Amino acid sequence: MTTLLGEVSDFLASRPMKLFIGGRWVDAVRKGRFETRDPGTGKVLAEVAAAEQEDVNRAVEAAQQAFKKSGWPALPANDRAVVLHRLADLIDKHQDILAQIESLDVGKPIAQAVGFDIPFAAQTLRYYADLSVHTRRREPIAVSGHEAYTLRVPYGVCAVVVPWNFPFLLLSWGISPALAAGNVAVVKPAEDTPLSAIYFCHLAQQAGVPDGVINVIPGLGEPAGAALAAHPGIRRMSFTGSPEVGRSVAAACGANLVPVKLELGGKGAAVLFDDIDIDQTASALVSALTLNTGQVCCTATRWLVQESISDQLVECVKTRLEDLHIGYGLSLETEMGPVVSAKQKDRVLGYLRRGAVEGASVLLPGGEAEIPEFKGGFYVKPALLTGPPENVCAQEEIFGPVAYVMRFRTEDEAVDLANRSFYGLANSVWSKNLERAHRVAEAMVAGNSWINAHNVFNLGIPYGGTNLSGFGGGVLGPETLFDYLRPQSVVRPVS
Ligand code: NAD
């Protein structure tokens, strides 16, 4: 078991944790609070001030003031990048603290937080800081009879609402391009996992980010998130979460004509042809399914397997899943932690029941996992189902370690099955025949098609969804910086 760092215990002892508005730590106006729990034990981890409409107003006003008066938007990109690099360096320096906070709040294995979530967040800040330095903010336009140019200027207040599965990483994906472009941000973390965003504000202060440039207002979805999305003072919205909430956020932004970026759910397919190395691919699928306890929007949850290898692949996967070490996030031997909340556990178990009622056959039953030392935790076992493509477990996002296996005979059949989804976030195709693999990768309708790999994220490669998985430009690509810069033409007719 990883020993809890003194800094983490001290951080958790501060009750209630406050809102960070205009560079100050403040209580919520109505004094509301909520609790965040350790998913590994079910016990309360921290008590947090709950933002509501009045706090959203204060945060947006503080951000507006910072946009007008802090000098942040007008700073040369280089100077802003220096501050963002300093912030990234502080994330690296505090990596162990942030990783423990993230592991405790989400339940994820500490090795994943240390090796992926936290360093990737720092890299994202650096990537957009560096990109902004090399971005031309004033482009001359060659047009007869006019002197003309296009300016690229920041929008103003950007609202960022994030979910609970990768709280720190998604915070960085949301704010990095916005801040590097010269905008200011109001962030609403998820109520299940607000802690790393709160800790981050201490680092932002240390890095010298001007007051009001980053505001963090934890709170519940309805009062806080909805109020932020509908606030007339915001100029851009970035929302990562479920399609249901995404719709209401988009409607609120539509009413105010605010551009919105939606990063929503998924139901990723992995198409497996019969020329694969079954052992290797089984390992890769198990990693994908159990990553973050299956609470990954783009992961492979529909496994489309060519008929001749289906039984062998399933047996191989089952053996590995049965051997998986399920446990507490801070235990070093844990390969898969709990799901984030009792609600999420009920959701996963509920889908297993509904799938069975609709006629799915059970290849591996899944269900509740008993961890004797951590009785109150929200642990589930991985499950494998099979059956017709109409089954609810083949159609809807479960957001847990549950895969639905379907067989196919031909390439056309595989593509057809992969595309029988309202979602369009990410799929993968597995084959030694790269010509076929590319053909299938291009025919599957989604924002991302991976070949012989699943869950590939890289700065510089755009990542986003289509259809029910969202719209608005995605993240991680270089053009995301331009999503946070509005064009403005300046023209003078010359005779
Ligand atoms: P959610 O939609 O319930 O909540 C997301 C955030 O929205 C939370 O901060 C929540 O408090 C807030 N919220 C809730 N109601 C709101 C409202 N009416 N107005 C504004 N904000 C509101 O999603 P979740 O359960 O936290 O996260 C899981 C979902 O997120 C899954 O569907 C998953 O696929 C998706 N997700 C997508 C990506 C991506 O990059 N495409 C990444 C991670 C998660």
XYZ file of C-alpha atoms and ligand atoms in Angstrom:
539
model
C 0.000 0.000 0.000
C 1.291 3.470 -0.877
C 1.783 5.566 2.266
C -0.357 8.660 2.266
C 1.802 11.775 1.944
C 1.612 14.356 4.731
C 0.696 17.045 2.187
C -2.277 14.949 1.053
C -3.516 14.379 4.624
C -3.171 18.124 5.337
C -5.032 18.978 2.157
C -7.862 16.593 2.989
C -8.102 17.977 6.512
C -9.156 21.445 5.335
C -12.952 21.451 5.725
C -14.937 22.589 3.942
C -12.832 23.026 0.849
C -13.659 26.372 -0.680
C -14.369 27.836 -4.073
C -11.504 29.578 -5.865
C -12.806 32.834 -7.323
C -10.761 35.852 -8.398
C -7.644 34.456 -6.725
C -9.384 34.058 -3.326
C -10.686 31.048 -1.420
C -14.324 31.737 -0.589
C -17.360 29.963 0.841
C -20.441 29.463 -1.297
C -22.865 32.373 -0.860
C -25.661 30.082 0.383
C -23.181 28.052 2.461
C -24.178 24.827 0.683
C -21.784 21.886 0.871
C -21.426 18.429 -0.566
C -19.326 15.386 0.278
C -16.940 13.536 -1.924
C -16.290 9.877 -1.079
C -13.381 7.521 -1.401
C -14.768 4.904 -3.841
C -12.400 2.307 -2.387
C -13.939 2.485 1.099
C -17.204 4.355 0.602
C -16.148 6.763 3.351
C -16.307 10.557 3.138
C -13.028 11.961 1.858
C -13.776 15.671 1.980
C -16.507 18.228 2.377
C -16.636 20.831 -0.353
C -18.420 24.166 -0.776
C -21.196 23.783 -3.343
C -21.419 26.606 -5.872
C -24.848 27.809 -6.958
C -26.139 30.593 -9.207
C -24.734 33.447 -7.054
C -21.294 31.827 -6.997
C -21.381 31.234 -10.725
C -22.189 34.940 -11.134
C -19.256 35.887 -8.910
C -16.879 33.574 -10.754
C -17.910 34.831 -14.197
C -17.599 38.449 -13.006
C -14.145 37.773 -11.546
C -13.099 36.186 -14.817
C -14.495 39.123 -16.806
C -12.526 41.522 -14.613
C -9.375 39.479 -15.120
C -9.932 39.510 -18.861
C -10.244 43.301 -18.803
C -7.681 44.232 -16.198
C -5.134 41.497 -15.473
C -3.276 41.996 -18.725
C -3.422 38.231 -19.435
C -5.061 38.452 -22.910
C -2.706 41.206 -24.055
C 0.489 39.553 -22.821
C 2.860 38.502 -25.588
C 2.267 34.759 -26.134
C 5.796 34.100 -24.925
C 5.158 35.709 -21.549
C 1.935 33.740 -21.080
C 3.770 30.578 -22.087
C 6.388 31.225 -19.416
C 3.654 31.221 -16.746
C 1.994 28.097 -18.180
C 5.347 26.290 -18.293
C 5.933 27.269 -14.675
C 2.527 25.800 -13.854
C 3.374 22.595 -15.734
C 6.669 22.382 -13.826
C 4.749 22.720 -10.555
C 2.417 19.901 -11.618
C 5.470 17.723 -12.238
C 6.968 18.734 -8.903
C 3.726 17.886 -7.078
C 3.004 14.807 -9.167
C 2.990 12.367 -6.251
C 0.571 14.534 -4.261
C -1.744 15.063 -7.215
C -1.627 11.351 -8.097
C -2.613 10.337 -4.572
C -5.450 12.856 -4.534
C -6.676 11.583 -7.908
C -6.376 7.943 -6.904
C -8.298 8.556 -3.664
C -11.038 10.600 -5.297
C -11.609 8.464 -8.420
C -10.483 5.076 -7.090
C -8.001 4.609 -9.915
C -4.768 2.626 -9.475
C -2.015 4.929 -8.266
C 0.351 3.712 -11.000
C -2.092 4.959 -13.626
C -2.400 8.356 -11.991
C 1.395 8.676 -11.683
C 2.188 7.307 -15.115
C -0.607 8.781 -17.190
C -3.143 11.257 -15.787
C -0.850 13.732 -14.057
C 2.136 13.882 -16.447
C -0.172 14.045 -19.473
C -1.904 17.057 -17.910
C 1.424 18.882 -17.547
C 2.390 17.971 -21.118
C -0.906 19.363 -22.401
C -0.245 22.727 -20.774
C 3.243 22.837 -22.301
C 2.018 21.757 -25.732
C -0.531 24.572 -26.063
C 1.823 27.106 -24.468
C 4.487 26.264 -27.069
C 1.978 26.211 -29.907
C 0.664 29.637 -28.957
C 4.169 31.087 -29.174
C 4.444 29.960 -32.782
C 0.944 31.017 -33.843
C 0.567 34.120 -35.988
C -2.049 36.375 -34.451
C -2.070 38.778 -37.403
C -2.321 37.432 -40.940
C -2.149 39.880 -43.846
C -4.788 39.305 -46.549
C -3.676 39.790 -50.155
C -6.659 41.528 -51.769
C -6.761 44.211 -54.436
C -7.598 47.769 -53.406
C -7.446 47.131 -49.675
C -5.035 46.905 -46.869
C -6.445 44.057 -44.831
C -5.477 41.575 -42.186
C -7.095 39.063 -39.865
C -6.478 39.249 -36.160
C -6.880 36.192 -33.920
C -8.028 37.342 -30.514
C -9.153 35.479 -27.392
C -12.892 35.285 -26.709
C -13.019 36.154 -23.020
C -14.548 33.933 -20.357
C -14.431 30.227 -21.246
C -16.581 27.867 -19.181
C -15.196 24.365 -18.710
C -17.337 21.574 -17.238
C -15.623 18.226 -16.703
C -16.690 14.702 -15.676
C -15.304 12.434 -12.955
C -13.400 9.754 -14.837
C -10.187 11.680 -15.609
C -10.768 14.848 -13.573
C -7.278 16.324 -13.673
C -6.402 15.308 -17.208
C -9.677 16.597 -18.639
C -9.325 19.828 -16.698
C -5.999 20.334 -18.459
C -7.408 19.345 -21.869
C -10.117 21.961 -21.334
C -8.161 24.911 -19.990
C -4.755 24.557 -21.694
C -5.712 25.773 -25.188
C -8.081 28.378 -23.724
C -5.467 29.923 -21.436
C -2.623 29.679 -23.946
C -4.793 31.625 -26.400
C -5.241 34.388 -23.800
C -8.695 33.565 -22.479
C -9.754 33.247 -18.848
C -11.567 30.229 -17.409
C -14.316 29.229 -15.015
C -14.113 25.509 -14.282
C -16.852 23.326 -12.774
C -15.343 19.997 -11.723
C -17.552 16.921 -11.247
C -19.159 16.596 -7.823
C -17.775 13.077 -7.382
C -14.176 14.150 -7.960
C -13.498 17.854 -7.296
C -10.273 17.489 -5.309
C -7.459 17.624 -7.858
C -8.987 20.742 -9.445
C -9.031 22.420 -6.022
C -5.409 21.466 -5.336
C -4.484 22.731 -8.801
C -5.575 26.263 -7.837
C -2.810 26.392 -5.204
C -0.305 25.594 -7.936
C -1.805 28.210 -10.262
C -1.317 30.815 -7.535
C 2.292 29.725 -7.009
C 2.963 29.839 -10.741
C 1.867 33.470 -10.890
C -1.300 33.015 -12.923
C -3.037 36.386 -12.392
C -6.048 36.409 -10.068
C -9.287 35.622 -11.856
C -7.674 33.959 -14.872
C -8.494 30.517 -13.438
C -11.604 30.148 -11.265
C -12.733 26.781 -9.928
C -16.261 26.354 -8.612
C -17.097 22.837 -7.464
C -20.798 22.126 -7.216
C -23.618 19.885 -8.293
C -24.567 19.545 -11.933
C -27.937 21.243 -11.851
C -27.323 24.355 -9.778
C -23.675 24.945 -10.685
C -23.065 23.382 -14.123
C -26.388 24.445 -15.601
C -26.031 28.000 -14.253
C -22.561 28.263 -15.747
C -23.621 26.932 -19.160
C -26.532 29.412 -19.247
C -24.581 32.422 -17.990
C -24.724 35.265 -20.524
C -21.207 36.363 -19.553
C -19.445 33.313 -20.954
C -18.074 33.516 -24.482
C -17.132 29.881 -25.097
C -18.189 26.603 -23.535
C -16.349 23.322 -23.285
C -18.344 20.405 -21.903
C -17.139 16.851 -21.354
C -19.714 14.388 -20.075
C -22.800 12.432 -21.017
C -24.897 13.039 -24.144
C -27.976 13.698 -21.950
C -26.356 16.604 -20.138
C -24.505 17.610 -23.310
C -27.890 18.249 -24.951
C -28.993 20.610 -22.198
C -25.638 22.407 -22.221
C -25.862 22.810 -25.998
C -29.429 24.138 -25.653
C -28.318 26.719 -23.077
C -25.408 27.763 -25.286
C -27.746 27.865 -28.275
C -30.022 30.274 -26.456
C -27.076 32.625 -25.845
C -25.400 31.825 -29.188
C -22.234 30.747 -27.418
C -19.972 28.354 -29.354
C -19.747 25.014 -27.590
C -17.386 22.070 -27.704
C -19.034 18.797 -26.658
C -16.929 15.749 -25.774
C -19.522 13.086 -24.984
C -19.881 9.355 -24.468
C -19.021 6.415 -26.660
C -19.571 2.751 -27.367
C -16.306 1.828 -29.047
C -15.999 -1.224 -31.264
C -12.893 -3.369 -31.606
C -13.011 -5.318 -34.880
C -10.845 -8.439 -34.634
C -9.907 -10.357 -37.794
C -8.769 -13.969 -37.744
C -5.110 -13.241 -38.594
C -4.345 -11.528 -35.267
C -2.041 -12.821 -32.568
C -4.809 -13.952 -30.217
C -2.719 -13.892 -27.061
C -1.381 -10.384 -27.609
C -4.724 -8.994 -28.700
C -6.487 -10.558 -25.707
C -4.033 -8.764 -23.398
C -4.609 -5.474 -25.182
C -8.398 -5.856 -24.950
C -8.229 -6.680 -21.254
C -6.111 -3.562 -20.666
C -8.589 -1.449 -22.624
C -11.635 -2.864 -20.816
C -10.193 -2.535 -17.331
C -8.463 0.834 -17.776
C -10.006 3.148 -15.183
C -12.440 0.286 -14.399
C -13.998 0.656 -17.827
C -14.963 4.248 -17.112
C -13.399 5.502 -20.320
C -15.566 7.168 -22.964
C -13.669 5.785 -25.950
C -12.726 2.342 -24.757
C -13.560 -0.900 -26.570
C -16.824 -2.266 -25.212
C -18.196 -3.911 -28.360
C -15.893 -6.686 -29.504
C -16.616 -7.793 -33.045
C -14.747 -11.048 -33.588
C -14.343 -13.049 -36.786
C -16.193 -16.300 -36.277
C -13.268 -18.733 -36.581
C -11.321 -17.221 -33.640
C -14.202 -16.149 -31.439
C -14.176 -19.061 -28.939
C -10.413 -19.031 -28.591
C -10.276 -15.269 -28.049
C -13.045 -15.338 -25.456
C -11.315 -18.145 -23.511
C -8.034 -16.238 -23.553
C -9.678 -13.031 -22.327
C -11.696 -14.836 -19.644
C -8.586 -16.385 -18.113
C -6.923 -13.006 -17.894
C -9.984 -11.249 -16.482
C -10.479 -13.956 -13.845
C -6.860 -13.447 -12.709
C -7.167 -9.671 -12.546
C -6.249 -8.106 -9.205
C -9.176 -5.903 -8.186
C -8.468 -3.700 -5.199
C -7.910 -0.365 -3.529
C -6.436 2.356 -5.762
C -3.470 3.073 -3.508
C -2.437 -0.608 -3.338
C 0.479 -1.125 -5.671
C -0.696 -4.556 -6.808
C -4.157 -3.262 -7.848
C -4.810 -3.647 -11.563
C -8.417 -2.463 -11.447
C -9.917 -0.206 -8.772
C -13.555 0.378 -7.793
C -16.020 2.354 -9.895
C -16.412 5.941 -8.799
C -19.628 5.816 -6.743
C -22.462 3.693 -5.441
C -24.584 5.194 -8.230
C -22.103 4.049 -10.856
C -21.933 0.573 -9.324
C -25.734 0.328 -9.453
C -25.642 1.491 -13.067
C -23.191 -1.257 -14.081
C -25.086 -3.977 -12.197
C -28.375 -2.657 -13.582
C -27.114 -2.966 -17.156
C -26.000 -6.553 -16.527
C -29.520 -7.392 -15.345
C -31.199 -5.559 -18.248
C -28.880 -7.191 -20.793
C -29.785 -10.645 -19.443
C -33.518 -9.829 -19.492
C -33.155 -8.824 -23.157
C -31.561 -12.175 -23.974
C -27.807 -11.658 -23.722
C -25.799 -14.795 -22.941
C -23.271 -14.535 -20.178
C -19.671 -15.473 -21.010
C -18.288 -14.061 -17.756
C -20.877 -12.950 -15.187
C -19.215 -9.922 -13.599
C -21.232 -8.484 -10.720
C -20.288 -7.177 -7.328
C -16.698 -7.838 -6.177
C -16.034 -8.549 -2.497
C -12.789 -7.036 -1.220
C -12.692 -8.161 2.445
C -10.413 -5.304 3.681
C -12.520 -2.655 1.930
C -16.100 -3.701 2.517
C -17.773 -0.364 1.849
C -16.065 0.186 -1.523
C -17.764 0.225 -4.903
C -16.094 -2.789 -6.496
C -17.347 -4.700 -9.527
C -15.919 -7.601 -11.519
C -15.436 -7.441 -15.281
C -18.161 -9.053 -17.375
C -18.434 -10.452 -20.902
C -21.780 -10.821 -22.642
C -22.788 -11.928 -26.099
C -25.967 -11.840 -28.158
C -27.762 -9.835 -30.828
C -26.636 -6.286 -31.701
C -29.968 -4.809 -30.561
C -29.342 -5.744 -26.915
C -29.199 -2.762 -24.560
C -25.678 -3.747 -23.497
C -24.536 -3.599 -27.128
C -26.203 -0.248 -27.694
C -25.864 1.930 -24.601
C -22.810 3.211 -22.805
C -22.468 1.271 -19.548
C -19.283 2.997 -18.354
C -17.907 0.024 -16.485
C -15.825 -3.091 -17.243
C -18.415 -4.817 -19.432
C -17.756 -5.957 -23.010
C -20.312 -7.264 -25.474
C -18.986 -9.857 -27.952
C -20.498 -10.249 -31.430
C -19.346 -12.547 -34.241
C -18.969 -11.669 -37.895
C -18.034 -13.548 -41.031
C -17.054 -10.914 -43.616
C -15.399 -7.515 -43.650
C -18.647 -5.842 -44.789
C -20.542 -7.449 -41.961
C -17.913 -6.192 -39.480
C -18.122 -2.615 -40.722
C -21.909 -2.754 -40.676
C -21.913 -3.977 -37.064
C -19.342 -1.380 -36.002
C -21.482 1.379 -37.494
C -24.707 0.199 -35.833
C -24.324 2.747 -33.070
C -25.596 6.219 -32.365
C -22.189 7.044 -30.922
C -19.145 7.944 -32.984
C -16.185 8.413 -30.688
C -13.548 5.727 -31.262
C -13.167 2.263 -32.762
C -10.243 0.007 -33.501
C -9.474 -2.681 -36.070
C -7.022 -5.502 -35.481
C -5.399 -7.404 -38.345
C -1.967 -8.200 -39.768
C -3.337 -7.252 -43.189
C -2.715 -3.514 -43.043
C -4.457 -2.798 -46.335
C -7.658 -4.294 -44.943
C -7.096 -2.648 -41.578
C -6.868 0.814 -43.161
C -9.945 0.122 -45.299
C -11.983 -0.804 -42.231
C -10.513 2.048 -40.157
C -11.678 4.525 -42.788
C -15.131 2.945 -43.178
C -16.022 3.051 -39.482
C -17.886 6.246 -38.600
C -16.179 7.885 -35.640
C -13.845 10.677 -34.679
C -11.021 8.192 -34.107
C -10.083 4.888 -35.777
C -7.135 3.033 -34.318
C -5.263 0.138 -35.922
C -3.865 -2.713 -33.793
C -4.249 -0.572 -30.675
C -7.042 0.981 -28.635
C -7.070 4.144 -26.500
C -4.317 6.023 -28.304
C -3.965 9.629 -27.157
C -1.244 11.912 -28.392
C -0.760 15.635 -28.330
C -0.882 16.768 -31.939
C -3.417 14.098 -32.995
C -6.964 15.527 -32.839
C -9.329 13.575 -30.608
C -13.080 14.158 -30.703
C -16.403 12.570 -31.528
C -19.214 12.701 -34.030
C -22.976 11.972 -33.791
C -23.971 11.248 -30.175
C -20.319 11.528 -29.122
C -20.171 15.265 -29.626
C -18.979 18.051 -31.878
C -17.094 21.293 -31.836
C -13.545 20.572 -32.850
C -12.294 18.003 -30.348
C -9.161 18.285 -28.256
C -5.420 17.579 -28.405
C -4.952 18.749 -32.016
C -3.090 21.923 -32.969
C -6.253 23.496 -34.374
C -7.872 23.321 -30.922
C -5.883 26.441 -30.080
C -7.743 28.246 -32.864
C -11.074 27.184 -31.354
C -10.198 29.623 -28.581
C -9.221 32.493 -30.877
C -11.894 34.415 -32.743
C -11.030 35.925 -36.110
C -11.455 39.657 -36.643
C -10.817 41.290 -40.016
C -9.390 44.780 -40.164
C -9.761 46.467 -43.547
C -8.825 49.852 -45.073
C -9.787 50.605 -48.675
C -6.862 52.201 -50.502
C -7.143 54.083 -53.739
P -22.372 13.948 -16.660
O -22.843 14.431 -17.973
O -23.349 13.422 -15.704
O -21.591 15.106 -15.881
C -20.503 15.785 -16.463
C -20.366 17.125 -15.788
O -21.537 17.897 -16.066
C -20.256 17.076 -14.269
O -19.369 18.075 -13.835
C -21.685 17.406 -13.819
O -21.754 17.990 -12.550
C -22.094 18.410 -14.869
N -23.538 18.552 -15.051
C -24.525 17.697 -14.670
N -25.733 18.204 -15.011
C -25.497 19.378 -15.635
C -26.337 20.341 -16.261
N -27.657 20.202 -16.290
N -25.763 21.409 -16.845
C -24.405 21.547 -16.853
N -23.562 20.679 -16.262
C -24.104 19.597 -15.671
O -21.232 12.877 -16.994
P -20.393 12.027 -15.980
O -21.258 10.941 -15.440
O -19.678 12.911 -15.032
O -19.281 11.432 -16.959
C -19.470 10.324 -17.733
C -19.761 10.701 -19.169
O -18.709 11.525 -19.682
C -19.801 9.488 -20.055
O -20.847 9.591 -20.967
C -18.454 9.556 -20.770
O -18.410 8.836 -21.967
C -18.293 11.028 -20.944
N -16.893 11.390 -21.222
C -16.542 11.797 -22.484
C -15.200 12.096 -22.777
C -14.755 12.525 -24.155
O -13.625 12.987 -24.298
N -15.574 12.373 -25.192
C -14.247 11.998 -21.763
C -14.647 11.574 -20.510
C -15.975 11.286 -20.238
